[in-house]
CSV table of C-alpha atoms and ligand atoms in Angstrom, one decimal:
chain,number,residue,atom,x,y,z
A,1,MET,CA,-19.4,25.7,-1.1
A,2,ALA,CA,-17.7,22.5,-2.0
A,3,GLU,CA,-19.2,20.5,-4.9
A,4,PRO,CA,-21.7,18.0,-3.8
A,5,ASN,CA,-20.2,14.5,-3.6
A,6,ALA,CA,-22.9,13.1,-6.0
A,7,ALA,CA,-23.0,9.4,-6.4
A,8,SER,CA,-23.4,9.9,-10.1
A,9,ALA,CA,-20.2,11.9,-10.5
A,10,PRO,CA,-17.7,10.0,-12.6
A,11,ALA,CA,-15.0,8.3,-10.5
A,12,ALA,CA,-11.6,9.8,-11.0
A,13,SER,CA,-9.7,7.7,-13.4
A,14,PRO,CA,-6.7,6.1,-11.7
A,15,ALA,CA,-4.7,7.2,-14.8
A,16,GLY,CA,-6.0,10.8,-14.6
A,17,GLY,CA,-5.4,13.3,-11.9
A,18,PRO,CA,-5.1,12.1,-8.3
A,19,SER,CA,-8.2,12.2,-6.0
A,20,HIS,CA,-8.1,15.0,-3.4
A,21,ALA,CA,-9.8,12.7,-1.0
A,22,VAL,CA,-6.6,11.1,0.1
A,23,MET,CA,-4.9,13.0,2.9
A,24,ALA,CA,-1.8,14.6,1.4
A,25,THR,CA,0.7,13.3,3.9
A,26,TYR,CA,2.9,11.8,1.0
A,27,ALA,CA,4.4,13.7,-1.9
A,28,ARG,CA,3.4,10.8,-4.3
A,29,GLN,CA,4.7,10.1,-7.8
A,30,ASN,CA,1.8,10.4,-10.3
A,31,ILE,CA,1.9,6.7,-11.2
A,32,VAL,CA,-0.6,3.9,-10.5
A,33,PHE,CA,0.3,0.3,-10.5
A,34,GLU,CA,-2.2,-2.4,-11.4
A,35,ARG,CA,-0.3,-5.6,-11.0
A,36,GLY,CA,3.1,-7.1,-10.3
A,37,ALA,CA,5.1,-10.3,-10.8
A,38,GLY,CA,8.4,-10.9,-9.2
A,39,CYS,CA,10.6,-7.8,-9.5
A,40,TRP,CA,8.3,-6.1,-12.1
A,41,LEU,CA,5.3,-3.8,-11.7
A,42,THR,CA,2.9,-2.8,-14.5
A,43,THR,CA,0.9,0.4,-14.4
A,44,VAL,CA,-2.7,0.9,-15.4
A,45,ASN,CA,-1.4,2.1,-18.8
A,46,GLY,CA,0.6,-1.1,-19.3
A,47,ASP,CA,4.1,0.4,-18.6
A,48,ARG,CA,6.5,-1.9,-16.9
A,49,TYR,CA,8.8,-0.9,-14.1
A,50,LEU,CA,11.7,-2.7,-12.4
A,51,ASP,CA,11.1,-2.5,-8.7
A,52,PHE,CA,14.3,-1.8,-6.8
A,53,GLY,CA,12.4,-0.3,-3.9
A,54,SER,CA,10.3,-3.3,-2.8
A,55,GLY,CA,7.7,-1.0,-1.3
A,56,VAL,CA,10.4,0.2,1.1
A,57,ALA,CA,11.9,-3.2,1.9
A,58,VAL,CA,8.6,-4.9,2.3
A,59,ASN,CA,8.1,-7.1,-0.7
A,60,ALA,CA,10.9,-9.4,0.2
A,61,LEU,CA,9.7,-12.1,-2.2
A,62,GLY,CA,8.7,-9.6,-4.9
A,63,HIS,CA,5.1,-9.3,-6.2
A,64,ALA,CA,2.5,-12.1,-6.5
A,65,HIS,CA,4.9,-14.8,-5.3
A,66,PRO,CA,2.9,-18.0,-6.1
A,67,HIS,CA,3.6,-19.6,-2.7
A,68,LEU,CA,2.3,-16.5,-0.9
A,69,VAL,CA,-0.7,-16.0,-3.2
A,70,SER,CA,-1.8,-19.6,-2.6
A,71,ALA,CA,-1.3,-19.3,1.2
A,72,LEU,CA,-3.3,-16.1,1.4
A,73,THR,CA,-6.2,-17.3,-0.9
A,74,GLU,CA,-6.4,-20.6,0.8
A,75,GLN,CA,-6.7,-18.9,4.2
A,76,ALA,CA,-9.1,-16.3,2.8
A,77,GLY,CA,-11.6,-19.1,2.1
A,78,LYS,CA,-11.4,-20.4,5.7
A,79,LEU,CA,-11.1,-17.7,8.3
A,80,TRP,CA,-10.1,-14.1,8.5
A,81,HIS,CA,-10.3,-12.9,12.1
A,82,THR,CA,-11.3,-14.3,15.5
A,83,SER,CA,-9.6,-11.8,17.9
A,84,ASN,CA,-6.9,-12.7,20.4
A,85,LEU,CA,-9.6,-13.9,22.8
A,86,TYR,CA,-9.0,-17.4,21.4
A,87,ARG,CA,-5.9,-19.4,20.3
A,88,VAL,CA,-4.8,-18.8,16.7
A,89,ALA,CA,-3.2,-21.8,15.2
A,90,GLY,CA,-1.1,-19.8,12.7
A,91,GLN,CA,0.3,-17.6,15.5
A,92,GLU,CA,1.5,-20.6,17.4
A,93,ARG,CA,3.1,-22.1,14.4
A,94,LEU,CA,4.8,-18.8,13.3
A,95,ALA,CA,5.9,-18.0,16.9
A,96,ASP,CA,7.4,-21.5,17.3
A,97,ARG,CA,9.3,-21.2,14.0
A,98,LEU,CA,10.6,-17.7,14.8
A,99,CYS,CA,11.8,-18.9,18.2
A,100,GLN,CA,13.5,-21.9,16.6
A,101,SER,CA,15.4,-19.7,14.1
A,102,THR,CA,16.3,-16.8,16.4
A,103,PHE,CA,17.4,-15.9,19.9
A,104,ALA,CA,13.8,-15.5,21.0
A,105,ASP,CA,11.6,-17.5,23.4
A,106,LYS,CA,8.5,-15.3,23.1
A,107,VAL,CA,6.7,-13.5,20.3
A,108,PHE,CA,3.9,-10.9,20.3
A,109,PHE,CA,2.2,-10.1,17.0
A,110,CYS,CA,1.1,-6.7,15.9
A,111,ASN,CA,0.5,-4.9,12.6
A,112,SER,CA,3.3,-2.5,11.8
A,113,GLY,CA,6.9,-1.5,12.6
A,114,ALA,CA,5.9,1.5,14.8
A,115,GLU,CA,3.6,-0.8,16.8
A,116,ALA,CA,6.5,-3.4,17.2
A,117,CYS,CA,8.9,-0.7,18.4
A,118,GLU,CA,6.4,0.7,20.9
A,119,GLY,CA,5.7,-2.8,22.2
A,120,ALA,CA,9.4,-3.4,22.6
A,121,ILE,CA,9.7,-0.2,24.6
A,122,LYS,CA,6.8,-1.1,26.8
A,123,ALA,CA,8.3,-4.6,27.4
A,124,ALA,CA,11.6,-3.1,28.4
A,125,ARG,CA,10.0,-0.6,30.9
A,126,ARG,CA,7.7,-3.3,32.3
A,127,TYR,CA,10.7,-5.7,32.7
A,128,HIS,CA,12.4,-3.3,35.1
A,129,PHE,CA,9.1,-2.4,36.8
A,130,THR,CA,8.4,-6.1,37.6
A,131,LYS,CA,12.0,-6.5,38.9
A,132,GLY,CA,11.3,-3.8,41.4
A,133,ASN,CA,13.1,-1.0,39.6
A,134,PRO,CA,10.2,1.2,38.3
A,135,GLU,CA,12.6,4.2,38.1
A,136,ARG,CA,14.5,2.5,35.2
A,137,TRP,CA,12.3,3.5,32.3
A,138,ARG,CA,14.6,5.7,30.1
A,139,ILE,CA,15.8,4.4,26.8
A,140,ILE,CA,19.0,5.5,25.0
A,141,THR,CA,18.3,6.0,21.2
A,142,PHE,CA,20.3,7.5,18.3
A,143,HIS,CA,20.5,10.5,16.1
A,144,GLY,CA,19.3,9.6,12.6
A,145,ALA,CA,17.1,6.7,13.9
A,146,PHE,CA,13.7,5.9,12.6
A,147,HIS,CA,11.2,3.9,14.6
A,148,GLY,CA,7.9,4.8,12.9
A,149,ARG,CA,5.3,7.6,13.0
A,150,THR,CA,3.4,7.1,16.3
A,151,LEU,CA,4.0,9.8,18.9
A,152,THR,CA,6.2,7.6,21.1
A,153,ALA,CA,8.1,6.1,18.1
A,154,LEU,CA,8.8,9.7,16.9
A,155,SER,CA,9.9,10.7,20.4
A,156,ALA,CA,12.2,7.7,20.5
A,157,ALA,CA,13.9,8.7,17.2
A,158,GLY,CA,13.8,12.4,18.1
A,159,ASN,CA,13.9,13.8,14.6
A,160,PRO,CA,12.8,17.4,15.2
A,161,GLN,CA,11.4,17.6,11.6
A,162,TYR,CA,8.9,14.8,12.3
A,163,LEU,CA,8.0,16.0,15.8
A,164,GLU,CA,7.2,19.6,14.9
A,165,GLY,CA,3.7,20.7,15.7
A,166,PHE,CA,2.7,17.6,17.6
A,167,GLY,CA,3.1,19.0,21.1
A,168,GLU,CA,5.5,17.8,23.9
A,169,PRO,CA,7.4,14.7,22.8
A,170,ALA,CA,6.9,11.6,24.9
A,171,GLY,CA,9.5,11.5,27.7
A,172,GLY,CA,12.0,8.9,28.6
A,173,PHE,CA,14.4,9.0,25.6
A,174,ASP,CA,18.0,10.1,25.7
A,175,HIS,CA,19.4,10.7,22.2
A,176,VAL,CA,23.1,10.1,21.4
A,177,ALA,CA,25.3,10.1,18.3
A,178,PHE,CA,25.0,6.9,16.2
A,179,ALA,CA,27.8,4.4,17.1
A,180,ASP,CA,29.5,6.8,19.6
A,181,HIS,CA,30.4,4.3,22.3
A,182,GLU,CA,31.7,6.8,24.8
A,183,ALA,CA,28.6,9.0,24.4
A,184,ILE,CA,26.5,6.0,25.0
A,185,GLU,CA,28.2,4.9,28.2
A,186,ALA,CA,28.1,8.6,29.4
A,187,ALA,CA,24.4,8.7,28.9
A,188,ILE,CA,23.6,5.6,31.1
A,189,THR,CA,22.1,6.6,34.5
A,190,GLU,CA,20.3,4.8,37.3
A,191,GLU,CA,17.1,5.5,35.3
A,192,THR,CA,18.2,3.8,32.1
A,193,ALA,CA,16.2,0.7,31.1
A,194,ALA,CA,17.5,-0.1,27.6
A,195,ILE,CA,19.4,0.8,24.5
A,196,MET,CA,17.4,0.8,21.3
A,197,ILE,CA,19.2,0.8,17.9
A,198,GLU,CA,18.9,-0.3,14.3
A,199,PRO,CA,21.8,-2.5,13.1
A,200,VAL,CA,21.6,-0.5,9.9
A,201,GLN,CA,19.8,2.8,9.8
A,202,GLY,CA,17.5,2.4,6.8
A,203,GLU,CA,15.5,5.6,6.6
A,204,GLY,CA,18.6,7.3,8.1
A,205,GLY,CA,20.5,6.6,4.9
A,206,VAL,CA,21.8,3.0,5.0
A,207,ARG,CA,24.2,3.9,7.9
A,208,ILE,CA,25.8,0.7,9.0
A,209,LEU,CA,26.6,0.0,12.6
A,210,PRO,CA,30.0,-1.7,12.6
A,211,PRO,CA,29.6,-5.3,14.0
A,212,GLN,CA,32.1,-4.6,16.8
A,213,CYS,CA,30.0,-1.7,17.9
A,214,LEU,CA,26.9,-3.9,18.2
A,215,ALA,CA,29.0,-6.3,20.2
A,216,GLY,CA,30.2,-3.4,22.3
A,217,LEU,CA,26.5,-2.4,23.0
A,218,ARG,CA,25.8,-5.9,24.1
A,219,GLU,CA,28.7,-5.7,26.6
A,220,LEU,CA,27.5,-2.3,27.9
A,221,CYS,CA,24.0,-3.6,28.4
A,222,ASP,CA,25.3,-6.6,30.3
A,223,LYS,CA,27.6,-4.5,32.4
A,224,HIS,CA,24.8,-2.1,33.5
A,225,GLY,CA,21.8,-4.5,33.6
A,226,LEU,CA,20.1,-2.9,30.5
A,227,LEU,CA,18.1,-4.6,27.8
A,228,LEU,CA,19.3,-4.3,24.3
A,229,ILE,CA,16.4,-3.6,21.9
A,230,LEU,CA,17.1,-4.0,18.2
A,231,ASP,CA,14.9,-2.4,15.6
A,232,GLU,CA,15.2,-4.9,12.8
A,233,VAL,CA,12.0,-3.7,11.0
A,234,GLN,CA,14.0,-2.9,7.9
A,235,THR,CA,17.1,-5.1,8.3
A,236,GLY,CA,15.2,-8.3,9.2
A,237,VAL,CA,14.0,-11.4,7.3
A,238,GLY,CA,17.0,-11.8,5.0
A,239,ARG,CA,17.4,-8.1,3.9
A,240,THR,CA,21.0,-7.9,5.0
A,241,GLY,CA,21.9,-11.5,3.9
A,242,THR,CA,21.3,-13.3,7.2
A,243,PHE,CA,17.8,-14.0,8.7
A,244,PHE,CA,18.4,-11.0,11.1
A,245,ALA,CA,21.3,-8.5,10.8
A,246,HIS,CA,22.6,-8.9,14.3
A,247,GLU,CA,23.6,-12.5,13.6
A,248,GLN,CA,26.6,-11.0,11.7
A,249,ALA,CA,27.9,-9.4,14.9
A,250,GLY,CA,27.7,-12.7,16.8
A,251,ILE,CA,25.4,-11.2,19.5
A,252,VAL,CA,21.8,-11.5,20.4
A,253,PRO,CA,19.4,-8.8,21.6
A,254,ASP,CA,16.9,-9.1,24.5
A,255,LEU,CA,14.1,-7.6,22.5
A,256,MET,CA,13.6,-7.1,18.8
A,257,ALA,CA,11.1,-5.2,16.6
A,258,VAL,CA,10.2,-6.9,13.3
A,259,ALA,CA,7.8,-5.8,10.5
A,260,LYS,CA,8.2,-4.9,6.8
A,261,GLY,CA,9.6,-8.1,5.1
A,262,ILE,CA,8.0,-10.6,7.5
A,263,GLY,CA,4.6,-10.2,5.8
A,264,GLY,CA,6.0,-10.1,2.3
A,265,GLY,CA,3.5,-7.2,1.6
A,266,PHE,CA,0.8,-8.2,4.1
A,267,PRO,CA,0.8,-5.9,7.1
A,268,LEU,CA,2.4,-7.6,10.0
A,269,GLY,CA,4.7,-6.7,12.9
A,270,ALA,CA,6.2,-8.7,15.8
A,271,ILE,CA,8.1,-8.2,19.0
A,272,LEU,CA,10.6,-11.0,19.7
A,273,ALA,CA,11.9,-11.4,23.2
A,274,THR,CA,13.9,-13.7,25.5
A,275,GLU,CA,11.9,-15.3,28.3
A,276,ASP,CA,13.5,-12.9,30.8
A,277,ALA,CA,12.9,-9.7,28.7
A,278,ALA,CA,9.2,-10.8,28.2
A,279,SER,CA,8.7,-11.5,31.9
A,280,GLY,CA,6.8,-8.3,32.6
A,281,MET,CA,4.3,-8.8,29.7
A,282,VAL,CA,1.7,-10.8,31.5
A,283,ALA,CA,-2.1,-11.0,30.7
A,284,GLY,CA,-3.6,-7.6,30.4
A,285,THR,CA,-0.4,-5.6,29.8
A,286,HIS,CA,-0.5,-5.3,26.1
A,287,GLY,CA,-2.8,-6.1,23.2
A,288,SER,CA,-3.8,-5.6,19.5
A,289,THR,CA,-7.1,-6.3,17.9
A,290,PHE,CA,-5.7,-7.3,14.5
A,291,GLY,CA,-2.3,-8.5,15.6
A,292,GLY,CA,-1.5,-12.0,14.4
A,293,ASN,CA,-4.8,-12.5,12.5
A,294,PRO,CA,-5.1,-15.7,10.5
A,295,LEU,CA,-4.5,-14.0,7.1
A,296,ALA,CA,-1.2,-12.4,8.2
A,297,MET,CA,-0.1,-15.6,9.9
A,298,ALA,CA,-0.7,-17.7,6.7
A,299,VAL,CA,1.3,-15.3,4.6
A,300,ALA,CA,4.2,-14.9,7.1
A,301,ASN,CA,4.5,-18.7,7.5
A,302,ALA,CA,4.7,-18.9,3.7
A,303,VAL,CA,7.4,-16.2,3.7
A,304,LEU,CA,9.4,-18.3,6.2
A,305,ASP,CA,9.0,-21.4,4.0
A,306,VAL,CA,10.9,-19.5,1.3
A,307,VAL,CA,13.4,-17.4,3.3
A,308,LEU,CA,14.5,-20.2,5.6
A,309,ALA,CA,14.8,-22.8,2.8
A,310,ASP,CA,18.3,-24.2,2.3
A,311,GLY,CA,20.5,-21.9,0.4
A,312,PHE,CA,18.1,-18.9,0.1
A,313,LEU,CA,20.0,-16.6,2.3
A,314,GLU,CA,23.4,-17.6,0.9
A,315,GLU,CA,21.9,-16.6,-2.5
A,316,VAL,CA,20.9,-13.2,-1.1
A,317,ALA,CA,24.6,-12.7,0.0
A,318,ARG,CA,25.8,-13.7,-3.5
A,319,LYS,CA,23.4,-11.2,-5.1
A,320,SER,CA,24.6,-8.6,-2.7
A,321,GLY,CA,28.1,-9.1,-3.9
A,322,ARG,CA,27.1,-8.5,-7.5
A,323,LEU,CA,25.2,-5.4,-6.6
A,324,ARG,CA,28.1,-4.1,-4.5
A,325,GLN,CA,30.4,-4.6,-7.5
A,326,GLY,CA,28.0,-2.7,-9.8
A,327,LEU,CA,27.5,0.1,-7.4
A,328,ALA,CA,31.3,0.4,-7.0
A,329,GLU,CA,31.6,0.8,-10.7
A,330,ILE,CA,28.9,3.5,-10.6
A,331,GLU,CA,30.8,5.3,-7.8
A,332,ASP,CA,33.9,5.4,-10.1
A,333,GLU,CA,32.1,6.4,-13.3
A,334,TYR,CA,29.8,9.0,-11.6
A,335,SER,CA,32.1,10.3,-8.9
A,336,ASP,CA,31.0,13.8,-9.7
A,337,LEU,CA,27.5,12.7,-8.4
A,338,VAL,CA,28.1,9.8,-6.0
A,339,ALA,CA,30.1,10.3,-2.9
A,340,GLU,CA,29.9,6.9,-1.2
A,341,VAL,CA,28.3,3.4,-1.7
A,342,ARG,CA,26.7,1.6,1.3
A,343,VAL,CA,26.0,-2.1,1.2
A,344,ALA,CA,24.4,-4.4,3.8
A,345,GLY,CA,23.1,-7.4,1.9
A,346,LEU,CA,20.3,-6.1,-0.4
A,347,LEU,CA,19.9,-3.1,1.8
A,348,THR,CA,22.1,-0.8,-0.3
A,349,GLY,CA,22.4,2.7,-1.4
A,350,PHE,CA,24.7,5.6,-2.3
A,351,LYS,CA,25.2,9.0,-0.8
A,352,LEU,CA,25.1,11.8,-3.3
A,353,ARG,CA,27.4,14.8,-3.4
A,354,ASP,CA,25.8,17.9,-1.8
A,355,HIS,CA,24.7,19.5,-5.1
A,356,VAL,CA,22.5,16.6,-6.1
A,357,LYS,CA,19.4,15.6,-4.2
A,358,PRO,CA,17.9,12.0,-3.9
A,359,ALA,CA,14.6,13.3,-5.4
A,360,ALA,CA,16.5,14.1,-8.7
A,361,VAL,CA,17.9,10.5,-8.9
A,362,VAL,CA,14.5,9.0,-8.0
A,363,SER,CA,12.8,11.0,-10.8
A,364,ALA,CA,15.5,10.2,-13.3
A,365,SER,CA,15.3,6.5,-12.4
A,366,LEU,CA,11.5,6.6,-12.8
A,367,ALA,CA,12.1,8.0,-16.3
A,368,GLU,CA,14.1,4.8,-17.0
A,369,ASN,CA,11.3,2.7,-15.6
A,370,LEU,CA,13.3,1.9,-12.4
A,371,LEU,CA,12.0,2.3,-8.9
A,372,VAL,CA,14.5,3.4,-6.2
A,373,VAL,CA,13.8,5.1,-2.8
A,374,GLY,CA,15.2,8.2,-1.2
A,375,ALA,CA,16.5,8.4,2.4
A,376,SER,CA,18.0,10.9,4.8
A,377,ASP,CA,21.7,11.8,4.7
A,378,ASN,CA,21.3,12.6,1.0
A,379,VAL,CA,21.1,8.9,0.2
A,380,VAL,CA,19.3,6.9,-2.6
A,381,ARG,CA,18.3,3.4,-1.5
A,382,ILE,CA,18.4,0.4,-3.8
A,383,LEU,CA,16.3,-2.4,-2.2
A,384,PRO,CA,15.5,-5.1,-4.7
A,385,PRO,CA,13.3,-8.0,-3.7
A,386,LEU,CA,15.4,-10.8,-2.3
A,387,ILE,CA,14.3,-13.0,-5.2
A,388,VAL,CA,15.9,-10.7,-7.7
A,389,SER,CA,17.9,-12.5,-10.4
A,390,GLN,CA,21.5,-11.7,-11.5
A,391,GLU,CA,20.1,-10.6,-14.9
A,392,GLU,CA,17.7,-8.2,-13.2
A,393,ILE,CA,20.5,-6.8,-11.1
A,394,ALA,CA,22.5,-6.1,-14.2
A,395,GLU,CA,19.4,-4.6,-15.8
A,396,GLY,CA,18.7,-2.4,-12.8
A,397,LEU,CA,22.3,-1.2,-12.7
A,398,SER,CA,22.3,-0.2,-16.4
A,399,ARG,CA,19.0,1.7,-15.9
A,400,LEU,CA,20.6,3.4,-12.9
A,401,LYS,CA,23.6,4.4,-14.9
A,402,ARG,CA,21.3,5.9,-17.6
A,403,ALA,CA,19.4,7.8,-14.9
A,404,LEU,CA,22.6,9.2,-13.4
A,405,ALA,CA,23.8,10.2,-16.9
A,406,GLY,CA,20.5,12.1,-17.2
A,407,VAL,CA,21.0,13.8,-13.8
A,408,ARG,CA,24.6,14.7,-14.8
A,409,ARG,CA,23.3,16.4,-18.0
A,410,THR,CA,20.7,18.5,-16.1
A,411,SER,CA,22.9,19.3,-13.1
A,412,THR,CA,25.9,20.8,-15.1
B,501,PLP,C1,9.7,1.3,8.5
B,501,PLP,C2,10.4,1.3,9.8
B,501,PLP,C3,9.6,1.5,11.0
B,501,PLP,C4,8.2,1.8,11.0
B,501,PLP,O1,7.4,0.8,10.4
B,501,PLP,P1,5.8,1.1,10.1
B,501,PLP,O2,5.3,-0.2,9.6
B,501,PLP,O3,5.8,2.2,9.0
B,501,PLP,O4,5.2,1.6,11.3
B,501,PLP,C5,10.3,1.3,12.2
B,501,PLP,N1,11.6,1.1,12.2
B,501,PLP,C6,12.3,0.9,11.1
B,501,PLP,C7,13.8,0.6,11.2
B,501,PLP,C8,11.8,1.1,9.9
B,501,PLP,O5,12.5,0.9,8.8
C-alpha cells in the first residue's frame, strides 16, 4: 500500500529531494529557482546562475522585466478572463500591432507553440477546402523538425523517437530532407496543401535554412498554389535579430506559428495569416478557451513595446556579433570538443564532436552557474535573453570556457 497522503505530512522541501507527484516526463536538473532579475536566476539556496537558456527561448526580456511586471500586475487587478464569446480589447490591440509590423492581416490567439502549429495546419487545409479543393490536405514537412508535442504536431515533425507508443501517427504529412529543394519539389502532388518549415530548426540543433532556400520555397509554393507555413515559434520576436526570421530572406509566408518569446514568459501562442490564407477560418471552425486572455494580452503588448522600440533589434544583432566572435574563439580553443558554431542572432549553439554529449556540457556549465540548453544533432544551444549586456555575454563566454575545460579533463 502506498503511504496515505496525510495533510499533516511535511511538505517536501523544494531544496530537498524532488516530489514524486510530478509526472516524470522530464529528466530535470535537481535545482529550484526562486526569483530572477534580467539574465540572472537565484535558487532557493541563494545561488546565482547566469541564464543563457531563457527557459528555451521564452524569456526574451529576461526575468522580472519591470515593464512586463507592471503590465501583468495592473491587468491582474482588473480582469483575468471573459472567454472569446466577447470582444477582448487587448486582443484587438495586439492583433492590430502584429499586423502592422508583419505580413499578416489576421491573427488567432492560442496558448502554446504546438497549438499555434496545429491551428496553422488547420487553416491551410481549410483554405483549400473552401476553394473547392478538399483533396489538397497534405503538408510537406522536414526531417529534424519540431512543432510541439500534441499528436498532430508530432506527426508533422515525424520524429520516430517522440511518436513511439502513441499509435498510428496523424496522416497527411510528407517528410523530406531539410533544405533539399529537389526532394521538396518531387514530393509535391495534387494533394499537397502547404509546405511547413522552421527558418532555423531550434530543437533540431540550430540548423539554419539558407535565406535563398527560403526564397526558393516561396517560389515553389507560388508555382504550385501551395501555402507557405513558417513555424517561427522559436525564431520569432527578435530571437534571430529581426522581428521575425523570414524578414532576412526578403519573403513572406502565408501562415505563421508564433509562441515562446511573444509572451515573455507568460503562456501565449498565435497564428498569423494573410487575408487569403485565413479565408477558410470562419466562425465555428476553430477556438480556444484561454487563447488571447486579458493577462496574456497585457504582457504581450508590453513585450512589443520593448522589442519594437527604436534600436532594440539592431542592438540584438550587435550582441549576436559579439557572441559569434566569442563562440568562434571557443571553436578554435576547444576544437577537440567543438565541431561547428551555429549563429542566428541570439539563437546560437555549437555542435559537439561525436565523443562528447550535450548533457556533459550542460552539466559542466551548471557547475559554473551557467544555464545552457541541449538540442538534437549533438548541439548545445546558447540562448541568452535579448536584453543581455555585452558584459554578461563576456561573463557567459568565460563560464562556458571553464565548463569546456572541465569536460576536456573528464573526457580524456
Ligand atoms: C517550442 C517549439 C514548439 C512547441 O511549442 P510548445 O509551446 O512547447 O507547444 C513548436 N515549434 C517550435 C519551432 C518550437 O521551438
